[in-house]
């Protein structure tokens, strides 16, 4: 295999590697007929990312030397990233980047031809590997939204960099809503601040989704693709299927960017809707989340009836004990980790959905639904992987 | 109990954001006191805060174009809320390009201060950012601990040097000892001292000036050269100095020997009083 990248494309390649490094620790490199593919998956198999660079992206592209089988290799992400560590330097000094792999050597050679005749050669050891292929198809997702990366970049700006998960949904008036998602811990007395960003439909190039649908996914992982899309000035599309009538179990969301020379896909697992304790975007509360906006600054008479702090205050005064300690009445939230099997809008079709028992592995309720076996074709497994969820007891 | 306020002026918004950022640097959680004319950020003398207390006051009409509040009752027309200061500061920081900012007391499953920001946007559509800051409503019986502190009769009152300078000095001293001695006299001299077995370091500030005394008698009694001294925890002093991003309009330090250091600052139209107790 031999690929030669020149000019501005070197930085694009570097940016893609940076994005991939936000997801996984190993980079799967595979030269294909339709281009060079770079893929990665995270350790919990809840996030998969891939970039495919078309042959035209390269000044020279040779997938395999004639007669030989195309080589696939797996490299440490850290090593490959080190080549493109400082994008600013890459942009300023690198004129050409040559990536080559031949069957005889045990190294992937990345050679940077820089200004002033400087040549940097990186010999990265690799492992042979199977093809990493996640099972997903954007076409199967009924809901799509697409916007310039800049719009989405501005949309996530109010959220703290440390925020792990975010809920994306369609609110009243076809507004797109992003809301910080916090896992409710039953015993925590300190509640976290909830931030919500509401964007009008007009800012989107495509919005194919009904009001009320929502998904929750890892924001940190999404930011990886977002920063790539922003730097390349591309549009980003989100394909998803929210749990509900059409699917009972959460399907991963597919985030995609595309232009004539490359395409990128980030496939992120989504949280199952039944795990959402905070007012879900699908609930009737929705109508309160996106009040109709007043274009002018004339004070619009807020209806304080819904901001009923008084009854809460009354409850507080009577429960305060004699020492005068601050008694905060316990907030009735859905009990613990076991979601109530309450009649929701989707319960007619409700099968025995396994709930997350307290004994399950650490906080992430994301499930890897889209990796059957690496080599297996189309069918996603009918239920969540047995490792992550135990059967519920007498549920449904 | 109701509270609703709105800011439409960019300068007011920036100023309010700066105040909230300062408060966030001074205290992790504090009490917000809302009354018809004023907003106060209060930190009361508690073990948790190490005895430090703070009283920050601003006139609401200097910031808000609209301001409506209704306290618990007509006789007790105030609202006291406990909140994490950083939340408010973070929420306000997202209002960089805001057309309008509204703050409301709401009850969304639990009491919140909802900050709702209408952003300016290039396209015709508007964008709205909402932050729900969880708050704890403080019952009336605890209000007595959260009143404006009485200014102690100080032994020496002196104007402070540029706070940034003071901060960089105290920062270096912190590496050597936690125990700092602040001393000042009525001749405009302020010293910051640390003493360890191996080394003593003193920084002398001169010609700082002293504010005019409260009464004639007080100044005549005390010899101008005599230092009033307070031993404080250097970290508390540093936290206070780190919170002052902008040099205040007026900065006075009052020392009560071996008791307390009282800082009295004025940032444009926002007053801040900060008390650091002496080490026991």
XYZ file of C-alpha atoms in Angstrom:
676
model
C 0.000 0.000 0.000
C 1.193 3.489 -0.721
C -0.621 6.769 -0.247
C 0.672 10.251 -0.778
C -1.135 13.183 0.769
C -0.143 16.695 -0.128
C -0.862 20.260 0.806
C -3.881 21.135 2.922
C -5.058 17.549 2.950
C -2.302 16.607 5.339
C -3.918 18.743 7.983
C -7.318 17.256 7.168
C -5.888 13.787 7.683
C -4.312 14.911 10.930
C -7.578 16.402 12.129
C -9.355 13.143 11.353
C -6.826 11.229 13.425
C -7.368 13.645 16.291
C -11.093 13.014 16.074
C -10.615 9.270 16.054
C -8.326 9.506 19.047
C -11.257 10.836 21.081
C -12.958 7.494 20.628
C -10.532 4.613 20.779
C -7.002 3.585 21.562
C -6.361 1.542 18.466
C -6.527 2.627 14.873
C -7.548 0.143 12.205
C -6.096 1.106 8.870
C -7.359 -0.590 5.749
C -6.650 0.384 2.165
C -9.741 -0.371 0.136
C -10.662 0.038 -3.488
C -12.780 3.051 -2.676
C -10.213 4.621 -0.490
C -8.225 4.483 2.700
C -10.311 3.680 5.724
C -9.357 4.593 9.245
C -11.508 3.118 11.968
C -11.643 2.829 15.687
C -13.917 1.611 18.430
C -13.951 2.364 22.118
C -13.235 -0.167 24.791
C -16.854 -0.609 25.830
C -17.900 -0.987 22.195
C -20.402 1.798 22.598
C -18.764 4.107 20.081
C -17.382 3.437 16.641
C -15.802 5.923 14.285
C -14.541 5.665 10.761
C -13.222 7.918 8.063
C -12.951 6.911 4.450
C -10.655 8.968 2.264
C -11.390 8.565 -1.442
C -8.503 7.896 -3.836
C -8.857 11.466 -5.141
C -7.977 12.762 -1.699
C -4.463 11.515 -2.341
C -1.971 12.662 -4.895
C -1.116 9.013 -5.267
C -3.141 6.093 -4.030
C -2.195 2.487 -4.345
C -4.277 0.156 -2.236
C -2.214 -2.923 -2.848
C 0.728 -3.890 -4.934
C -0.502 -6.032 -7.808
C -0.783 -9.661 -6.986
C -0.818 -9.050 -3.289
C -3.732 -8.999 -0.966
C -4.563 -5.682 0.595
C -3.097 -5.430 4.033
C -5.057 -4.512 7.079
C -3.373 -3.310 10.152
C -4.040 -2.179 13.654
C -1.839 0.484 15.179
C -1.722 2.129 18.537
C -3.703 5.337 18.249
C -1.163 7.107 20.396
C 1.609 6.331 17.933
C -0.270 7.446 14.870
C -1.493 10.563 16.643
C 2.066 11.464 17.566
C 2.813 11.994 13.879
C 0.122 14.640 13.705
C 0.370 15.855 17.275
C 0.609 19.551 16.595
C -1.750 20.458 13.792
C -0.448 23.984 13.713
C 3.053 22.711 13.010
C 1.751 20.245 10.453
C -0.037 23.008 8.645
C 2.980 25.254 8.600
C 5.774 22.864 7.785
C 4.559 19.645 6.210
C 4.383 19.598 2.440
C 3.750 15.932 1.823
C 2.847 12.904 3.838
C 3.504 9.429 2.562
C 1.978 6.387 4.206
C 3.245 3.057 3.034
C 2.946 -0.510 4.028
C 4.514 -3.469 2.400
C 4.059 -7.087 3.262
C 7.708 -7.625 3.944
C 8.265 -4.966 6.543
C 6.704 -5.147 9.929
C 6.184 -1.415 10.085
C 3.755 1.070 8.754
C 5.919 3.874 7.481
C 4.656 7.425 7.715
C 7.006 9.892 6.176
C 6.533 13.627 6.462
C 8.285 15.731 3.863
C 8.685 19.120 5.445
C 10.029 22.493 4.488
C 13.715 23.084 4.077
C 14.325 19.512 3.026
C 13.497 18.091 6.425
C 12.096 14.606 6.301
C 10.566 12.898 9.311
C 10.062 9.176 9.142
C 7.895 7.323 11.593
C 8.049 3.561 11.672
C 4.968 2.339 13.440
C 4.672 -1.279 14.329
C 1.342 -2.840 13.647
C -0.641 -5.958 14.129
C -2.500 -7.828 11.463
C -6.136 -7.769 12.196
C -9.578 -8.566 11.011
C -11.636 -5.869 9.442
C -13.380 -3.758 12.022
C -16.877 -3.244 10.806
C -19.786 -2.026 12.765
C -23.251 -2.854 11.643
C -25.200 0.249 10.864
C -27.149 1.842 8.065
C -28.204 5.477 8.105
C -30.957 4.660 5.661
C -32.713 2.576 8.276
C -33.067 5.528 10.603
C -36.370 7.311 10.264
C -35.169 10.573 11.770
C -32.546 12.858 10.305
C -31.315 16.277 11.020
C -28.573 18.095 9.213
C -26.932 21.422 9.879
C -23.663 23.190 9.180
C -21.094 22.149 11.759
C -20.894 25.746 12.905
C -24.532 25.674 14.030
C -23.974 22.513 16.037
C -20.737 23.916 17.394
C -22.605 26.951 18.686
C -25.299 24.670 20.016
C -22.932 22.780 22.295
C -21.093 25.884 23.448
C -23.182 26.471 26.590
C -22.424 22.998 27.864
C -19.440 22.488 30.133
C -16.561 20.558 28.521
C -16.791 17.992 31.280
C -20.403 17.101 30.554
C -20.596 13.467 29.566
C -24.012 13.013 28.074
C -26.541 15.132 26.295
C -30.098 14.613 25.111
C -31.034 15.741 21.624
C -34.645 16.000 20.656
C -37.362 17.863 18.860
C -39.458 20.166 20.967
C -42.519 22.272 20.536
C -42.651 24.314 17.413
C -40.141 22.038 15.688
C -37.300 23.456 17.679
C -34.238 21.312 18.131
C -33.358 20.960 21.771
C -30.129 19.891 23.358
C -30.207 19.286 27.057
C -27.560 18.234 29.526
C -28.200 14.795 30.828
C -27.342 13.949 34.382
C -27.627 10.514 35.817
C -29.804 10.866 38.851
C -28.216 9.357 41.881
C -30.849 8.625 44.444
C -28.632 9.485 47.360
C -27.102 12.686 46.084
C -28.318 15.813 47.787
C -26.516 18.151 45.454
C -28.396 18.443 42.234
C -26.581 19.399 39.090
C -27.393 22.365 36.952
C -29.401 21.540 33.865
C -28.581 23.431 30.695
C -30.758 23.468 27.627
C -30.184 24.948 24.200
C -33.059 25.489 21.838
C -32.487 26.154 18.132
C -35.035 27.013 15.505
C -35.807 24.721 12.609
C -34.600 27.380 10.172
C -31.007 26.794 11.170
C -31.156 23.243 9.885
C -30.670 22.160 6.314
C -32.793 19.118 6.951
C -35.087 18.199 9.789
C -36.990 14.989 9.427
C -38.304 14.054 12.819
C -41.477 14.521 14.793
C -41.877 16.551 17.903
C -41.168 14.519 20.960
C -38.478 12.187 19.659
C -35.240 12.281 21.546
C -31.988 10.423 22.020
C -29.284 10.632 24.641
C -25.678 10.044 23.710
C -22.161 10.790 24.787
C -21.339 14.418 24.116
C -17.613 13.985 24.566
C -17.469 11.444 21.766
C -19.645 13.571 19.529
C -17.353 16.559 20.023
C -14.638 14.557 18.289
C -16.517 14.542 14.995
C -17.885 18.018 15.533
C -14.449 19.581 15.758
C -13.437 17.821 12.556
C -16.549 19.022 10.761
C -16.044 22.576 11.984
C -12.467 22.737 10.785
C -13.396 21.256 7.403
C -16.477 23.469 7.197
C -18.796 20.593 6.475
C -22.380 19.856 7.317
C -23.058 17.236 9.893
C -26.049 14.942 9.748
C -27.534 12.972 12.594
C -29.505 9.817 11.797
C -31.413 8.281 14.643
C -34.318 6.226 15.710
C -35.741 7.020 19.095
C -37.123 4.172 21.176
C -40.831 4.079 20.842
C -43.273 2.691 18.402
C -40.764 1.681 15.803
C -38.104 0.249 18.019
C -38.254 -0.915 21.570
C -34.616 -0.915 22.297
C -32.301 1.996 21.808
C -30.581 2.111 18.467
C -27.255 3.782 18.036
C -27.219 7.226 16.529
C -25.204 7.817 13.390
C -23.380 11.099 12.927
C -22.024 11.662 9.461
C -20.006 14.142 7.462
C -19.368 13.912 3.805
C -17.768 15.681 0.947
C -16.444 14.653 -2.427
C -13.144 13.452 -1.055
C -14.043 11.864 2.229
C -16.746 10.707 4.510
C -16.808 10.179 8.216
C -19.187 8.286 10.442
C -19.410 8.237 14.190
C -21.810 5.644 15.522
C -22.663 6.207 19.148
C -24.830 4.094 21.377
C -27.795 5.834 22.891
C -29.298 5.570 26.300
C -32.510 3.638 26.540
C -35.437 5.933 27.123
C -36.661 4.070 30.133
C -33.511 5.061 31.928
C -34.283 8.718 31.747
C -35.427 9.914 35.130
C -35.400 13.577 34.331
C -38.327 14.889 32.334
C -37.869 13.241 28.983
C -38.363 15.236 25.868
C -41.119 12.831 24.931
C -43.134 13.555 28.010
C -45.992 16.033 28.185
C -43.563 18.343 29.980
C -42.219 19.042 26.544
C -44.596 21.875 26.007
C -43.114 23.795 28.853
C -39.589 23.427 27.607
C -39.853 25.607 24.573
C -42.121 28.526 25.277
C -43.047 30.586 22.271
C -40.513 33.323 21.911
C -41.293 36.961 22.084
C -39.415 38.697 19.357
C -39.672 42.049 21.052
C -38.524 43.024 24.445
C -41.927 44.081 25.654
C -42.370 42.247 28.889
C -44.537 39.311 28.233
C -46.665 38.427 31.166
C -45.153 35.324 32.563
C -47.673 33.038 34.002
C -46.332 32.383 37.451
C -48.970 29.796 38.088
C -46.646 27.125 36.803
C -43.764 28.328 38.947
C -45.366 27.146 42.102
C -42.721 27.801 44.661
C -45.245 28.622 47.359
C -46.548 25.160 47.979
C -43.001 23.940 48.146
C -42.176 26.616 50.712
C -45.111 25.600 52.825
C -43.977 22.023 52.779
C -40.507 23.170 53.778
C -41.601 25.213 56.754
C -43.563 22.390 58.247
C -40.873 19.786 57.829
C -38.084 21.929 59.280
C -37.118 20.350 62.579
C -36.610 22.158 65.856
C -32.853 22.592 65.465
C -33.587 24.701 62.484
C -31.521 22.585 60.165
C -32.345 23.072 56.581
C -34.829 20.410 55.771
C -35.144 19.773 52.123
C -38.044 17.478 51.470
C -37.098 14.448 49.485
C -37.944 14.898 45.890
C -40.132 12.129 44.616
C -38.175 10.829 41.673
C -38.581 7.525 39.982
C -37.263 5.063 42.517
C -33.633 4.104 42.262
C -32.230 2.438 39.232
C -35.181 0.332 38.415
C -37.405 2.224 36.023
C -41.061 1.955 36.883
C -43.077 -0.049 34.461
C -45.612 2.727 34.296
C -48.084 3.125 31.497
C -46.226 5.357 29.145
C -47.076 6.270 25.606
C -45.270 3.214 24.392
C -46.445 0.621 26.800
C -48.923 -1.058 24.467
C -46.016 -2.507 22.610
C -44.018 -3.004 25.714
C -42.256 -6.311 25.714
C -40.304 -7.638 28.640
C -37.614 -5.042 28.525
C -34.814 -5.945 30.819
C -34.174 -3.196 33.293
C -30.832 -2.229 34.600
C -30.326 -3.963 37.895
C -28.146 -2.324 40.505
C -25.649 -5.114 40.124
C -24.715 -4.322 36.570
C -21.349 -2.925 35.613
C -20.506 0.734 36.070
C -22.639 3.756 35.441
C -22.903 3.652 31.681
C -26.248 2.317 30.714
C -25.220 2.357 27.100
C -25.368 -0.988 25.496
C -23.439 -2.154 22.538
C -26.154 -3.272 20.253
C -24.510 -2.872 16.983
C -21.568 -5.183 17.207
C -22.788 -8.641 16.472
C -19.619 -10.384 15.664
C -17.104 -8.448 13.743
C -17.414 -10.644 10.689
C -21.128 -11.231 10.828
C -23.374 -9.436 8.403
C -26.531 -7.523 8.777
C -28.620 -8.590 11.758
C -28.186 -6.732 14.960
C -28.771 -8.983 17.954
C -32.372 -9.137 19.036
C -31.660 -7.970 22.540
C -28.919 -6.329 24.515
C -25.731 -8.264 25.046
C -26.190 -10.597 28.007
C -23.050 -9.249 29.642
C -24.573 -5.882 30.282
C -28.076 -6.566 31.406
C -29.650 -9.284 33.415
C -33.146 -10.451 32.758
C -35.676 -8.560 34.707
C -37.686 -10.360 37.283
C -41.333 -10.657 36.543
C -41.404 -7.503 34.519
C -43.784 -6.715 31.704
C -42.542 33.646 46.804
C -41.708 34.962 43.396
C -38.726 36.407 41.680
C -38.327 37.574 38.156
C -35.742 39.901 36.675
C -34.437 40.841 33.275
C -31.262 42.367 31.899
C -31.215 43.820 28.398
C -28.160 46.037 28.489
C -24.895 44.403 27.404
C -22.742 46.421 29.790
C -24.970 45.539 32.750
C -24.858 41.910 31.745
C -21.084 41.881 31.560
C -20.829 43.603 34.899
C -23.203 41.147 36.524
C -21.261 38.269 34.989
C -18.031 39.659 36.419
C -19.608 39.928 39.858
C -20.826 36.340 39.714
C -17.401 35.152 38.588
C -15.809 36.953 41.509
C -18.263 35.362 43.935
C -17.582 31.945 42.433
C -13.899 32.416 43.152
C -14.557 33.499 46.716
C -16.985 30.825 47.795
C -18.118 27.435 46.626
C -21.646 27.799 47.891
C -23.175 30.981 49.137
C -26.503 32.559 49.915
C -28.247 34.845 47.482
C -30.491 37.296 49.262
C -33.120 38.949 47.126
C -34.934 42.014 48.398
C -36.886 44.722 46.594
C -33.928 47.067 46.197
C -30.889 44.869 46.437
C -29.199 41.607 45.684
C -26.703 40.256 48.158
C -24.272 37.387 47.991
C -23.630 36.260 51.530
C -21.239 33.834 53.084
C -21.788 33.553 56.776
C -19.164 32.745 59.320
C -19.289 28.981 59.458
C -16.902 26.191 60.276
C -17.238 24.984 56.704
C -15.892 28.226 55.344
C -13.207 28.355 58.012
C -14.730 31.362 59.665
C -14.485 33.532 56.583
C -17.506 35.653 55.889
C -18.546 37.787 52.991
C -21.218 40.348 52.235
C -21.535 41.545 48.661
C -24.196 44.064 47.812
C -25.526 45.521 44.625
C -28.448 47.797 43.849
C -30.750 45.887 41.544
C -31.744 48.925 39.531
C -28.166 49.361 38.361
C -28.395 46.056 36.538
C -31.933 44.972 35.805
C -34.376 46.602 33.453
C -37.131 44.680 35.158
C -37.179 43.386 38.680
C -40.080 41.855 40.521
C -39.943 40.010 43.745
C -42.279 38.840 46.431
C -40.798 37.483 49.594
C -42.201 34.989 52.017
C -44.585 37.529 53.476
C -45.177 41.250 53.469
C -43.260 41.730 56.746
C -40.458 39.470 55.564
C -40.149 40.646 52.038
C -36.991 38.824 51.105
C -35.893 35.539 49.597
C -32.812 33.664 50.756
C -31.412 30.991 48.452
C -28.399 28.757 48.824
C -26.668 27.978 45.587
C -23.414 26.806 44.071
C -21.822 30.034 42.948
C -20.053 28.464 40.016
C -23.353 27.461 38.440
C -24.509 31.046 38.259
C -21.190 32.191 36.923
C -21.146 29.497 34.241
C -24.700 30.243 33.237
C -24.025 33.946 32.876
C -20.875 33.332 30.870
C -22.925 31.693 28.147
C -24.747 34.968 27.688
C -21.923 36.617 25.804
C -24.041 37.593 22.825
C -27.371 37.863 24.478
C -30.248 39.973 23.380
C -31.876 39.533 26.764
C -31.344 37.589 29.949
C -34.085 36.609 32.358
C -33.718 35.134 35.800
C -36.647 33.513 37.485
C -37.265 31.507 40.567
C -38.973 28.338 39.459
C -39.906 24.941 40.756
C -39.034 22.260 38.269
C -39.185 19.169 40.465
C -37.017 21.144 42.860
C -36.489 24.856 43.364
C -34.332 26.418 40.704
C -33.084 29.735 39.615
C -33.782 29.560 35.923
C -31.569 31.715 33.753
C -33.014 32.066 30.309
C -30.936 33.689 27.603
C -32.092 34.799 24.223
C -29.067 34.840 21.983
C -28.404 37.073 19.042
C -28.115 34.944 15.988
C -27.001 35.596 12.450
C -30.017 33.914 10.967
C -33.525 35.101 11.549
C -34.238 32.403 14.059
C -33.592 32.987 17.692
C -31.738 30.688 19.993
C -32.572 30.228 23.611
C -30.287 28.847 26.260
C -31.835 27.899 29.564
C -29.991 26.991 32.707
C -31.773 25.560 35.714
C -29.610 26.208 38.724
C -30.718 24.139 41.693
C -31.184 26.220 44.824
C -32.143 25.562 48.400
C -34.649 27.917 49.895
C -33.541 28.980 53.359
C -36.284 29.072 55.965
C -36.968 32.278 57.817
C -35.647 31.037 61.111
C -32.131 30.916 59.716
C -32.170 34.397 58.284
C -30.703 35.929 61.414
C -27.334 34.345 60.639
C -27.288 35.936 57.224
C -27.608 39.607 57.999
C -25.255 42.407 57.116
C -22.227 42.093 59.334
C -21.432 44.872 61.759
C -18.207 46.626 60.932
C -15.827 46.068 63.800
C -13.984 49.003 65.331
C -10.647 48.659 63.721
C -7.271 49.527 65.147
C -5.877 50.506 61.773
C -7.560 51.324 58.505
C -5.403 51.486 55.385
C -5.793 51.661 51.615
C -4.595 48.533 49.848
C -1.907 48.403 47.162
C -2.690 47.076 43.687
C -4.344 43.735 44.442
C -2.636 41.923 41.609
C 0.727 42.781 43.079
C -0.376 41.668 46.499
C -1.661 38.441 45.042
C 1.552 37.514 43.258
C 3.505 38.152 46.445
C 1.187 36.145 48.637
C 1.210 33.339 46.071
C 4.962 32.991 46.359
C 4.832 33.156 50.128
C 2.290 30.377 50.246
C 4.951 27.919 49.152
C 6.909 28.622 52.305
C 4.384 28.855 55.040
C 0.646 28.792 55.678
C 0.886 31.322 58.437
C 0.940 34.936 57.299
C 1.183 38.028 59.433
C -0.537 41.124 58.139
C 0.404 44.326 59.854
C -0.323 47.947 59.102
C -0.152 51.336 60.722
C -1.634 54.769 60.347
C 1.403 56.012 58.411
C 0.354 54.186 55.270
C 2.620 51.193 55.800
C 1.527 47.628 55.262
C 3.707 44.558 55.789
C 3.137 40.974 54.819
C 5.359 38.613 56.796
C 6.048 34.951 57.008
C 8.325 33.422 59.554
C 9.698 29.919 59.589
C 12.638 28.285 61.352
C 14.864 28.818 58.384
C 13.713 32.059 56.923
C 11.682 35.214 57.459
C 10.296 37.105 54.539
C 8.655 40.483 54.779
C 7.225 42.558 51.971
C 6.847 46.230 52.803
C 4.295 48.455 51.140
C 4.735 52.129 51.802
C 2.830 55.360 51.177
C -0.461 53.612 50.843
C -2.466 56.234 52.646
C -5.065 55.801 55.313
C -8.708 56.662 55.025
C -9.864 59.495 57.268
C -10.676 58.234 60.750
C -14.248 57.750 61.892
C -13.781 60.084 64.787
C -11.078 62.527 65.774
C -10.375 60.852 69.119
C -9.631 57.486 67.647
C -6.831 58.769 65.464
C -5.212 60.842 68.143
C -4.966 57.983 70.562
C -2.983 55.726 68.376
C 0.658 56.450 67.508
C 0.965 56.511 63.714
C 3.935 54.152 63.636
C 2.368 51.467 65.747
C 1.474 48.359 63.793
C -1.749 46.480 64.246
C -1.114 42.854 63.495
C -3.266 39.884 62.576
C -2.119 36.341 61.902
C -4.105 34.698 59.156
C -4.217 31.547 57.096
C -2.451 32.480 53.891
C -4.740 30.366 51.766
C -7.773 32.371 52.815
C -6.041 35.603 51.939
C -4.977 34.161 48.615
C -8.476 33.000 47.802
C -9.740 36.490 48.450
C -7.084 38.117 46.293
C -7.545 35.593 43.487
C -11.176 36.571 43.270
C -10.362 40.141 42.353
C -9.847 40.069 38.638
C -10.159 43.785 38.214
C -8.611 46.317 40.540
C -11.410 47.830 42.567
C -12.433 51.448 42.550
C -11.687 51.611 46.246
C -10.014 49.070 48.513
C -9.670 49.467 52.227
C -8.308 47.043 54.754
C -9.288 47.294 58.395
C -7.282 45.415 60.987
C -8.428 44.538 64.452
C -5.315 43.366 66.247
C -5.237 39.630 66.728
C -8.863 39.358 65.830
C -9.872 39.893 62.268
C -8.973 41.386 58.903
C -11.786 43.184 57.192
C -11.614 44.047 53.506
C -13.966 46.710 52.245
C -13.967 46.953 48.462
C -15.964 48.892 45.966
C -16.075 47.634 42.356
C -17.828 50.406 40.485
C -21.225 50.149 42.130
C -20.862 46.792 43.814
C -19.631 46.676 47.365
C -17.821 43.694 48.809
C -16.942 43.077 52.425
C -14.763 40.137 53.304
C -13.710 39.042 56.783
C -10.808 36.759 57.556
C -10.511 35.721 61.200
C -7.186 35.543 62.980
C -5.593 32.159 63.431
C -6.289 30.857 66.867
